[in-house]
Amino acid sequence: MLETLITSKTRIRILLKFFLNPDTQTHLRALATALGESSNAVRVELNRLTEAGMLTTIKEGNKLIYRVNDKHSLYEPINTMIRQYVGVDEIISNVIKGLGKIEQLYLTGSLAEGLATEIIDIVLVGEINMDYLLETIQKIENGIGKKIRYVRYTPKEAKQLNFDAQKFLLIYEP
């Protein structure tokens, strides 16, 4: 669906990068490397998104650092559209309901890094109803056409781990 509205695959990948993890701050070369795109193609799209006010820049030395503009009037609608595109909204709204006592839900893997993928990786922290989780994940996978991989931790186990904010995007916490 998103591909029919936005014809530039590079622009879609940049939007995924910045909107799935709004704390992302990066410069041109790092973003081009992360996306596996040419610097020129990334520069063109960054300029367009900056001119539209969707991204902001700050100068650090000789580099421009890009960041999503969460004050833009279209930030929320685009953020919602991106989350629906990757299936995150479906996971949150359907998995959380009967899951048990969930304390945190993280998006990780390629999507947390803002890269398009057919596999959604999630980390669940809490006391999880595994029967419900397995049944619901299968339904969601059929509905969104993507596979969901999960790892679950008890709260005690999770406290011993360091969830790096760049690799583990917190998408739910009651």
mmCIF file with all atom_site columns, C-alpha atoms in Angstrom:
data_model
loop_
_atom_site.group_PDB
_atom_site.id
_atom_site.type_symbol
_atom_site.label_atom_id
_atom_site.label_alt_id
_atom_site.label_comp_id
_atom_site.label_asym_id
_atom_site.label_entity_id
_atom_site.label_seq_id
_atom_site.pdbx_PDB_ins_code
_atom_site.Cartn_x
_atom_site.Cartn_y
_atom_site.Cartn_z
_atom_site.occupancy
_atom_site.B_iso_or_equiv
_atom_site.pdbx_formal_charge
_atom_site.auth_seq_id
_atom_site.auth_comp_id
_atom_site.auth_asym_id
_atom_site.auth_atom_id
_atom_site.pdbx_PDB_model_num
ATOM 1   C CA . MET A 1 1   ? 0.000  0.000   0.000  1.00 0.00 ? 1   MET A CA 1
ATOM 2   C CA . LEU A 1 2   ? 2.687  2.496   0.969  1.00 0.00 ? 2   LEU A CA 1
ATOM 3   C CA . GLU A 1 3   ? 4.525  1.823   -2.292 1.00 0.00 ? 3   GLU A CA 1
ATOM 4   C CA . THR A 1 4   ? 1.525  3.063   -4.274 1.00 0.00 ? 4   THR A CA 1
ATOM 5   C CA . LEU A 1 5   ? 1.446  6.364   -2.357 1.00 0.00 ? 5   LEU A CA 1
ATOM 6   C CA . ILE A 1 6   ? 5.202  6.898   -2.187 1.00 0.00 ? 6   ILE A CA 1
ATOM 7   C CA . THR A 1 7   ? 6.996  5.767   -5.305 1.00 0.00 ? 7   THR A CA 1
ATOM 8   C CA . SER A 1 8   ? 10.549 6.259   -4.031 1.00 0.00 ? 8   SER A CA 1
ATOM 9   C CA . LYS A 1 9   ? 11.762 3.131   -2.242 1.00 0.00 ? 9   LYS A CA 1
ATOM 10  C CA . THR A 1 10  ? 14.593 5.168   -0.732 1.00 0.00 ? 10  THR A CA 1
ATOM 11  C CA . ARG A 1 11  ? 12.083 7.650   0.740  1.00 0.00 ? 11  ARG A CA 1
ATOM 12  C CA . ILE A 1 12  ? 10.047 4.795   2.223  1.00 0.00 ? 12  ILE A CA 1
ATOM 13  C CA . ARG A 1 13  ? 13.155 3.330   3.838  1.00 0.00 ? 13  ARG A CA 1
ATOM 14  C CA . ILE A 1 14  ? 14.121 6.733   5.266  1.00 0.00 ? 14  ILE A CA 1
ATOM 15  C CA . LEU A 1 15  ? 10.605 7.250   6.644  1.00 0.00 ? 15  LEU A CA 1
ATOM 16  C CA . LEU A 1 16  ? 10.728 3.789   8.243  1.00 0.00 ? 16  LEU A CA 1
ATOM 17  C CA . LYS A 1 17  ? 14.104 4.599   9.793  1.00 0.00 ? 17  LYS A CA 1
ATOM 18  C CA . PHE A 1 18  ? 12.987 7.872   11.332 1.00 0.00 ? 18  PHE A CA 1
ATOM 19  C CA . PHE A 1 19  ? 9.346  7.150   12.177 1.00 0.00 ? 19  PHE A CA 1
ATOM 20  C CA . LEU A 1 20  ? 9.747  3.694   13.690 1.00 0.00 ? 20  LEU A CA 1
ATOM 21  C CA . ASN A 1 21  ? 12.427 5.014   15.998 1.00 0.00 ? 21  ASN A CA 1
ATOM 22  C CA . PRO A 1 22  ? 11.872 8.776   16.474 1.00 0.00 ? 22  PRO A CA 1
ATOM 23  C CA . ASP A 1 23  ? 15.057 9.066   18.562 1.00 0.00 ? 23  ASP A CA 1
ATOM 24  C CA . THR A 1 24  ? 17.147 8.305   15.479 1.00 0.00 ? 24  THR A CA 1
ATOM 25  C CA . GLN A 1 25  ? 19.749 10.961  14.716 1.00 0.00 ? 25  GLN A CA 1
ATOM 26  C CA . THR A 1 26  ? 22.101 10.345  11.839 1.00 0.00 ? 26  THR A CA 1
ATOM 27  C CA . HIS A 1 27  ? 24.135 11.969  9.129  1.00 0.00 ? 27  HIS A CA 1
ATOM 28  C CA . LEU A 1 28  ? 24.047 11.353  5.389  1.00 0.00 ? 28  LEU A CA 1
ATOM 29  C CA . ARG A 1 29  ? 26.868 8.835   5.006  1.00 0.00 ? 29  ARG A CA 1
ATOM 30  C CA . ALA A 1 30  ? 25.848 6.756   8.021  1.00 0.00 ? 30  ALA A CA 1
ATOM 31  C CA . LEU A 1 31  ? 22.259 6.611   6.781  1.00 0.00 ? 31  LEU A CA 1
ATOM 32  C CA . ALA A 1 32  ? 23.331 5.700   3.228  1.00 0.00 ? 32  ALA A CA 1
ATOM 33  C CA . THR A 1 33  ? 25.501 2.897   4.611  1.00 0.00 ? 33  THR A CA 1
ATOM 34  C CA . ALA A 1 34  ? 22.756 1.616   6.936  1.00 0.00 ? 34  ALA A CA 1
ATOM 35  C CA . LEU A 1 35  ? 20.215 1.578   4.109  1.00 0.00 ? 35  LEU A CA 1
ATOM 36  C CA . GLY A 1 36  ? 22.636 0.208   1.518  1.00 0.00 ? 36  GLY A CA 1
ATOM 37  C CA . GLU A 1 37  ? 21.821 3.115   -0.815 1.00 0.00 ? 37  GLU A CA 1
ATOM 38  C CA . SER A 1 38  ? 23.987 5.608   -2.675 1.00 0.00 ? 38  SER A CA 1
ATOM 39  C CA . SER A 1 39  ? 24.772 8.853   -0.871 1.00 0.00 ? 39  SER A CA 1
ATOM 40  C CA . ASN A 1 40  ? 23.247 10.826  -3.710 1.00 0.00 ? 40  ASN A CA 1
ATOM 41  C CA . ALA A 1 41  ? 19.894 9.000   -3.598 1.00 0.00 ? 41  ALA A CA 1
ATOM 42  C CA . VAL A 1 42  ? 19.715 9.427   0.186  1.00 0.00 ? 42  VAL A CA 1
ATOM 43  C CA . ARG A 1 43  ? 20.733 13.116  -0.051 1.00 0.00 ? 43  ARG A CA 1
ATOM 44  C CA . VAL A 1 44  ? 17.944 13.859  -2.528 1.00 0.00 ? 44  VAL A CA 1
ATOM 45  C CA . GLU A 1 45  ? 15.308 12.300  -0.262 1.00 0.00 ? 45  GLU A CA 1
ATOM 46  C CA . LEU A 1 46  ? 16.708 13.888  2.910  1.00 0.00 ? 46  LEU A CA 1
ATOM 47  C CA . ASN A 1 47  ? 16.565 17.287  1.198  1.00 0.00 ? 47  ASN A CA 1
ATOM 48  C CA . ARG A 1 48  ? 12.953 16.729  0.133  1.00 0.00 ? 48  ARG A CA 1
ATOM 49  C CA . LEU A 1 49  ? 11.881 15.607  3.611  1.00 0.00 ? 49  LEU A CA 1
ATOM 50  C CA . THR A 1 50  ? 13.750 18.506  5.224  1.00 0.00 ? 50  THR A CA 1
ATOM 51  C CA . GLU A 1 51  ? 12.178 21.041  2.841  1.00 0.00 ? 51  GLU A CA 1
ATOM 52  C CA . ALA A 1 52  ? 8.767  19.589  3.680  1.00 0.00 ? 52  ALA A CA 1
ATOM 53  C CA . GLY A 1 53  ? 9.530  20.073  7.389  1.00 0.00 ? 53  GLY A CA 1
ATOM 54  C CA . MET A 1 54  ? 9.359  16.344  8.185  1.00 0.00 ? 54  MET A CA 1
ATOM 55  C CA . LEU A 1 55  ? 13.023 16.259  9.216  1.00 0.00 ? 55  LEU A CA 1
ATOM 56  C CA . THR A 1 56  ? 15.105 18.789  11.091 1.00 0.00 ? 56  THR A CA 1
ATOM 57  C CA . THR A 1 57  ? 18.855 19.277  10.918 1.00 0.00 ? 57  THR A CA 1
ATOM 58  C CA . ILE A 1 58  ? 21.559 20.441  13.264 1.00 0.00 ? 58  ILE A CA 1
ATOM 59  C CA . LYS A 1 59  ? 25.148 21.058  12.294 1.00 0.00 ? 59  LYS A CA 1
ATOM 60  C CA . GLU A 1 60  ? 27.845 19.151  14.164 1.00 0.00 ? 60  GLU A CA 1
ATOM 61  C CA . GLY A 1 61  ? 31.258 20.073  12.843 1.00 0.00 ? 61  GLY A CA 1
ATOM 62  C CA . ASN A 1 62  ? 31.074 19.629  9.097  1.00 0.00 ? 62  ASN A CA 1
ATOM 63  C CA . LYS A 1 63  ? 28.131 17.184  9.231  1.00 0.00 ? 63  LYS A CA 1
ATOM 64  C CA . LEU A 1 64  ? 24.391 17.771  9.116  1.00 0.00 ? 64  LEU A CA 1
ATOM 65  C CA . ILE A 1 65  ? 22.592 15.549  11.607 1.00 0.00 ? 65  ILE A CA 1
ATOM 66  C CA . TYR A 1 66  ? 19.032 14.623  10.612 1.00 0.00 ? 66  TYR A CA 1
ATOM 67  C CA . ARG A 1 67  ? 16.182 13.883  12.975 1.00 0.00 ? 67  ARG A CA 1
ATOM 68  C CA . VAL A 1 68  ? 12.418 13.476  12.592 1.00 0.00 ? 68  VAL A CA 1
ATOM 69  C CA . ASN A 1 69  ? 10.389 16.610  13.354 1.00 0.00 ? 69  ASN A CA 1
ATOM 70  C CA . ASP A 1 70  ? 7.843  15.316  15.859 1.00 0.00 ? 70  ASP A CA 1
ATOM 71  C CA . LYS A 1 71  ? 6.297  18.810  16.040 1.00 0.00 ? 71  LYS A CA 1
ATOM 72  C CA . HIS A 1 72  ? 5.220  18.712  12.374 1.00 0.00 ? 72  HIS A CA 1
ATOM 73  C CA . SER A 1 73  ? 1.437  18.687  11.904 1.00 0.00 ? 73  SER A CA 1
ATOM 74  C CA . LEU A 1 74  ? 1.631  15.464  9.871  1.00 0.00 ? 74  LEU A CA 1
ATOM 75  C CA . TYR A 1 75  ? 3.932  13.629  12.288 1.00 0.00 ? 75  TYR A CA 1
ATOM 76  C CA . GLU A 1 76  ? 1.176  11.648  14.024 1.00 0.00 ? 76  GLU A CA 1
ATOM 77  C CA . PRO A 1 77  ? -0.730 10.632  10.866 1.00 0.00 ? 77  PRO A CA 1
ATOM 78  C CA . ILE A 1 78  ? 2.472  9.544   9.117  1.00 0.00 ? 78  ILE A CA 1
ATOM 79  C CA . ASN A 1 79  ? 3.686  7.735   12.226 1.00 0.00 ? 79  ASN A CA 1
ATOM 80  C CA . THR A 1 80  ? 0.370  5.871   12.409 1.00 0.00 ? 80  THR A CA 1
ATOM 81  C CA . MET A 1 81  ? 0.532  5.021   8.702  1.00 0.00 ? 81  MET A CA 1
ATOM 82  C CA . ILE A 1 82  ? 4.103  3.688   9.028  1.00 0.00 ? 82  ILE A CA 1
ATOM 83  C CA . ARG A 1 83  ? 3.170  1.552   12.047 1.00 0.00 ? 83  ARG A CA 1
ATOM 84  C CA . GLN A 1 84  ? 0.155  0.166   10.214 1.00 0.00 ? 84  GLN A CA 1
ATOM 85  C CA . TYR A 1 85  ? 2.303  -0.523  7.154  1.00 0.00 ? 85  TYR A CA 1
ATOM 86  C CA . VAL A 1 86  ? 4.707  -2.702  9.130  1.00 0.00 ? 86  VAL A CA 1
ATOM 87  C CA . GLY A 1 87  ? 1.987  -4.293  11.283 1.00 0.00 ? 87  GLY A CA 1
ATOM 88  C CA . VAL A 1 88  ? 3.054  -2.867  14.642 1.00 0.00 ? 88  VAL A CA 1
ATOM 89  C CA . ASP A 1 89  ? -0.403 -1.452  15.419 1.00 0.00 ? 89  ASP A CA 1
ATOM 90  C CA . GLU A 1 90  ? -1.954 -4.862  14.810 1.00 0.00 ? 90  GLU A CA 1
ATOM 91  C CA . ILE A 1 91  ? 0.522  -6.491  17.193 1.00 0.00 ? 91  ILE A CA 1
ATOM 92  C CA . ILE A 1 92  ? -0.082 -3.963  19.944 1.00 0.00 ? 92  ILE A CA 1
ATOM 93  C CA . SER A 1 93  ? -3.859 -3.899  19.721 1.00 0.00 ? 93  SER A CA 1
ATOM 94  C CA . ASN A 1 94  ? -4.365 -7.675  19.463 1.00 0.00 ? 94  ASN A CA 1
ATOM 95  C CA . VAL A 1 95  ? -1.499 -9.242  21.377 1.00 0.00 ? 95  VAL A CA 1
ATOM 96  C CA . ILE A 1 96  ? -1.679 -7.068  24.476 1.00 0.00 ? 96  ILE A CA 1
ATOM 97  C CA . LYS A 1 97  ? -5.368 -7.773  25.234 1.00 0.00 ? 97  LYS A CA 1
ATOM 98  C CA . GLY A 1 98  ? -5.151 -11.348 26.522 1.00 0.00 ? 98  GLY A CA 1
ATOM 99  C CA . LEU A 1 99  ? -1.431 -11.758 26.895 1.00 0.00 ? 99  LEU A CA 1
ATOM 100 C CA . GLY A 1 100 ? -1.305 -11.723 30.667 1.00 0.00 ? 100 GLY A CA 1
ATOM 101 C CA . LYS A 1 101 ? 0.705  -9.319  32.757 1.00 0.00 ? 101 LYS A CA 1
ATOM 102 C CA . ILE A 1 102 ? 2.902  -7.701  30.130 1.00 0.00 ? 102 ILE A CA 1
ATOM 103 C CA . GLU A 1 103 ? 5.332  -5.049  31.315 1.00 0.00 ? 103 GLU A CA 1
ATOM 104 C CA . GLN A 1 104 ? 7.069  -4.153  28.078 1.00 0.00 ? 104 GLN A CA 1
ATOM 105 C CA . LEU A 1 105 ? 6.934  -4.916  24.375 1.00 0.00 ? 105 LEU A CA 1
ATOM 106 C CA . TYR A 1 106 ? 9.944  -4.090  22.213 1.00 0.00 ? 106 TYR A CA 1
ATOM 107 C CA . LEU A 1 107 ? 10.339 -4.039  18.463 1.00 0.00 ? 107 LEU A CA 1
ATOM 108 C CA . THR A 1 108 ? 13.795 -5.222  17.486 1.00 0.00 ? 108 THR A CA 1
ATOM 109 C CA . GLY A 1 109 ? 15.703 -6.464  14.478 1.00 0.00 ? 109 GLY A CA 1
ATOM 110 C CA . SER A 1 110 ? 15.522 -4.794  11.076 1.00 0.00 ? 110 SER A CA 1
ATOM 111 C CA . LEU A 1 111 ? 12.299 -2.871  11.760 1.00 0.00 ? 111 LEU A CA 1
ATOM 112 C CA . ALA A 1 112 ? 13.708 -1.259  14.899 1.00 0.00 ? 112 ALA A CA 1
ATOM 113 C CA . GLU A 1 113 ? 16.558 -0.045  12.708 1.00 0.00 ? 113 GLU A CA 1
ATOM 114 C CA . GLY A 1 114 ? 14.062 1.348   10.211 1.00 0.00 ? 114 GLY A CA 1
ATOM 115 C CA . LEU A 1 115 ? 14.636 -1.238  7.513  1.00 0.00 ? 115 LEU A CA 1
ATOM 116 C CA . ALA A 1 116 ? 11.801 -2.921  5.639  1.00 0.00 ? 116 ALA A CA 1
ATOM 117 C CA . THR A 1 117 ? 11.517 -6.644  6.289  1.00 0.00 ? 117 THR A CA 1
ATOM 118 C CA . GLU A 1 118 ? 9.026  -9.459  6.050  1.00 0.00 ? 118 GLU A CA 1
ATOM 119 C CA . ILE A 1 119 ? 9.843  -10.625 9.589  1.00 0.00 ? 119 ILE A CA 1
ATOM 120 C CA . ILE A 1 120 ? 8.780  -8.658  12.655 1.00 0.00 ? 120 ILE A CA 1
ATOM 121 C CA . ASP A 1 121 ? 10.981 -9.329  15.688 1.00 0.00 ? 121 ASP A CA 1
ATOM 122 C CA . ILE A 1 122 ? 9.505  -8.553  19.105 1.00 0.00 ? 122 ILE A CA 1
ATOM 123 C CA . VAL A 1 123 ? 10.666 -8.954  22.690 1.00 0.00 ? 123 VAL A CA 1
ATOM 124 C CA . LEU A 1 124 ? 8.018  -9.466  25.371 1.00 0.00 ? 124 LEU A CA 1
ATOM 125 C CA . VAL A 1 125 ? 8.665  -8.853  29.066 1.00 0.00 ? 125 VAL A CA 1
ATOM 126 C CA . GLY A 1 126 ? 6.185  -10.120 31.635 1.00 0.00 ? 126 GLY A CA 1
ATOM 127 C CA . GLU A 1 127 ? 4.151  -13.119 32.658 1.00 0.00 ? 127 GLU A CA 1
ATOM 128 C CA . ILE A 1 128 ? 2.920  -14.316 29.284 1.00 0.00 ? 128 ILE A CA 1
ATOM 129 C CA . ASN A 1 129 ? -0.040 -16.551 28.423 1.00 0.00 ? 129 ASN A CA 1
ATOM 130 C CA . MET A 1 130 ? 1.808  -18.652 25.822 1.00 0.00 ? 130 MET A CA 1
ATOM 131 C CA . ASP A 1 131 ? -1.295 -20.382 24.427 1.00 0.00 ? 131 ASP A CA 1
ATOM 132 C CA . TYR A 1 132 ? -2.897 -17.010 23.711 1.00 0.00 ? 132 TYR A CA 1
ATOM 133 C CA . LEU A 1 133 ? 0.351  -15.620 22.288 1.00 0.00 ? 133 LEU A CA 1
ATOM 134 C CA . LEU A 1 134 ? 0.854  -18.472 19.824 1.00 0.00 ? 134 LEU A CA 1
ATOM 135 C CA . GLU A 1 135 ? -2.779 -18.420 18.663 1.00 0.00 ? 135 GLU A CA 1
ATOM 136 C CA . THR A 1 136 ? -2.850 -14.638 18.266 1.00 0.00 ? 136 THR A CA 1
ATOM 137 C CA . ILE A 1 137 ? 0.498  -14.393 16.478 1.00 0.00 ? 137 ILE A CA 1
ATOM 138 C CA . GLN A 1 138 ? -0.681 -16.898 13.884 1.00 0.00 ? 138 GLN A CA 1
ATOM 139 C CA . LYS A 1 139 ? -3.835 -14.841 13.240 1.00 0.00 ? 139 LYS A CA 1
ATOM 140 C CA . ILE A 1 140 ? -1.861 -11.602 12.977 1.00 0.00 ? 140 ILE A CA 1
ATOM 141 C CA . GLU A 1 141 ? 0.666  -13.177 10.597 1.00 0.00 ? 141 GLU A CA 1
ATOM 142 C CA . ASN A 1 142 ? -2.160 -14.265 8.317  1.00 0.00 ? 142 ASN A CA 1
ATOM 143 C CA . GLY A 1 143 ? -3.727 -10.799 8.478  1.00 0.00 ? 143 GLY A CA 1
ATOM 144 C CA . ILE A 1 144 ? -0.606 -8.724  7.780  1.00 0.00 ? 144 ILE A CA 1
ATOM 145 C CA . GLY A 1 145 ? 1.262  -11.187 5.567  1.00 0.00 ? 145 GLY A CA 1
ATOM 146 C CA . LYS A 1 146 ? 4.455  -11.067 7.636  1.00 0.00 ? 146 LYS A CA 1
ATOM 147 C CA . LYS A 1 147 ? 6.104  -13.486 10.030 1.00 0.00 ? 147 LYS A CA 1
ATOM 148 C CA . ILE A 1 148 ? 6.493  -12.580 13.691 1.00 0.00 ? 148 ILE A CA 1
ATOM 149 C CA . ARG A 1 149 ? 9.438  -13.859 15.735 1.00 0.00 ? 149 ARG A CA 1
ATOM 150 C CA . TYR A 1 150 ? 9.364  -13.351 19.447 1.00 0.00 ? 150 TYR A CA 1
ATOM 151 C CA . VAL A 1 151 ? 11.483 -13.765 22.534 1.00 0.00 ? 151 VAL A CA 1
ATOM 152 C CA . ARG A 1 152 ? 9.967  -13.588 25.980 1.00 0.00 ? 152 ARG A CA 1
ATOM 153 C CA . TYR A 1 153 ? 11.623 -12.714 29.256 1.00 0.00 ? 153 TYR A CA 1
ATOM 154 C CA . THR A 1 154 ? 10.374 -12.644 32.788 1.00 0.00 ? 154 THR A CA 1
ATOM 155 C CA . PRO A 1 155 ? 10.732 -9.248  34.473 1.00 0.00 ? 155 PRO A CA 1
ATOM 156 C CA . LYS A 1 156 ? 13.618 -10.668 36.526 1.00 0.00 ? 156 LYS A CA 1
ATOM 157 C CA . GLU A 1 157 ? 15.460 -11.832 33.394 1.00 0.00 ? 157 GLU A CA 1
ATOM 158 C CA . ALA A 1 158 ? 14.827 -8.522  31.636 1.00 0.00 ? 158 ALA A CA 1
ATOM 159 C CA . LYS A 1 159 ? 16.397 -6.527  34.475 1.00 0.00 ? 159 LYS A CA 1
ATOM 160 C CA . GLN A 1 160 ? 19.677 -8.346  33.862 1.00 0.00 ? 160 GLN A CA 1
ATOM 161 C CA . LEU A 1 161 ? 19.662 -7.393  30.179 1.00 0.00 ? 161 LEU A CA 1
ATOM 162 C CA . ASN A 1 162 ? 20.555 -4.058  28.624 1.00 0.00 ? 162 ASN A CA 1
ATOM 163 C CA . PHE A 1 163 ? 18.000 -3.110  25.974 1.00 0.00 ? 163 PHE A CA 1
ATOM 164 C CA . ASP A 1 164 ? 19.930 -0.654  23.791 1.00 0.00 ? 164 ASP A CA 1
ATOM 165 C CA . ALA A 1 165 ? 17.461 2.023   22.644 1.00 0.00 ? 165 ALA A CA 1
ATOM 166 C CA . GLN A 1 166 ? 18.882 1.952   19.102 1.00 0.00 ? 166 GLN A CA 1
ATOM 167 C CA . LYS A 1 167 ? 18.301 -1.809  18.732 1.00 0.00 ? 167 LYS A CA 1
ATOM 168 C CA . PHE A 1 168 ? 15.268 -2.319  20.973 1.00 0.00 ? 168 PHE A CA 1
ATOM 169 C CA . LEU A 1 169 ? 12.437 0.106   20.317 1.00 0.00 ? 169 LEU A CA 1
ATOM 170 C CA . LEU A 1 170 ? 9.978  0.197   23.227 1.00 0.00 ? 170 LEU A CA 1
ATOM 171 C CA . ILE A 1 171 ? 6.497  0.202   21.683 1.00 0.00 ? 171 ILE A CA 1
ATOM 172 C CA . TYR A 1 172 ? 4.349  -0.684  24.696 1.00 0.00 ? 172 TYR A CA 1
ATOM 173 C CA . GLU A 1 173 ? 4.597  -0.160  28.433 1.00 0.00 ? 173 GLU A CA 1
ATOM 174 C CA . PRO A 1 174 ? 1.477  0.152   30.590 1.00 0.00 ? 174 PRO A CA 1
#
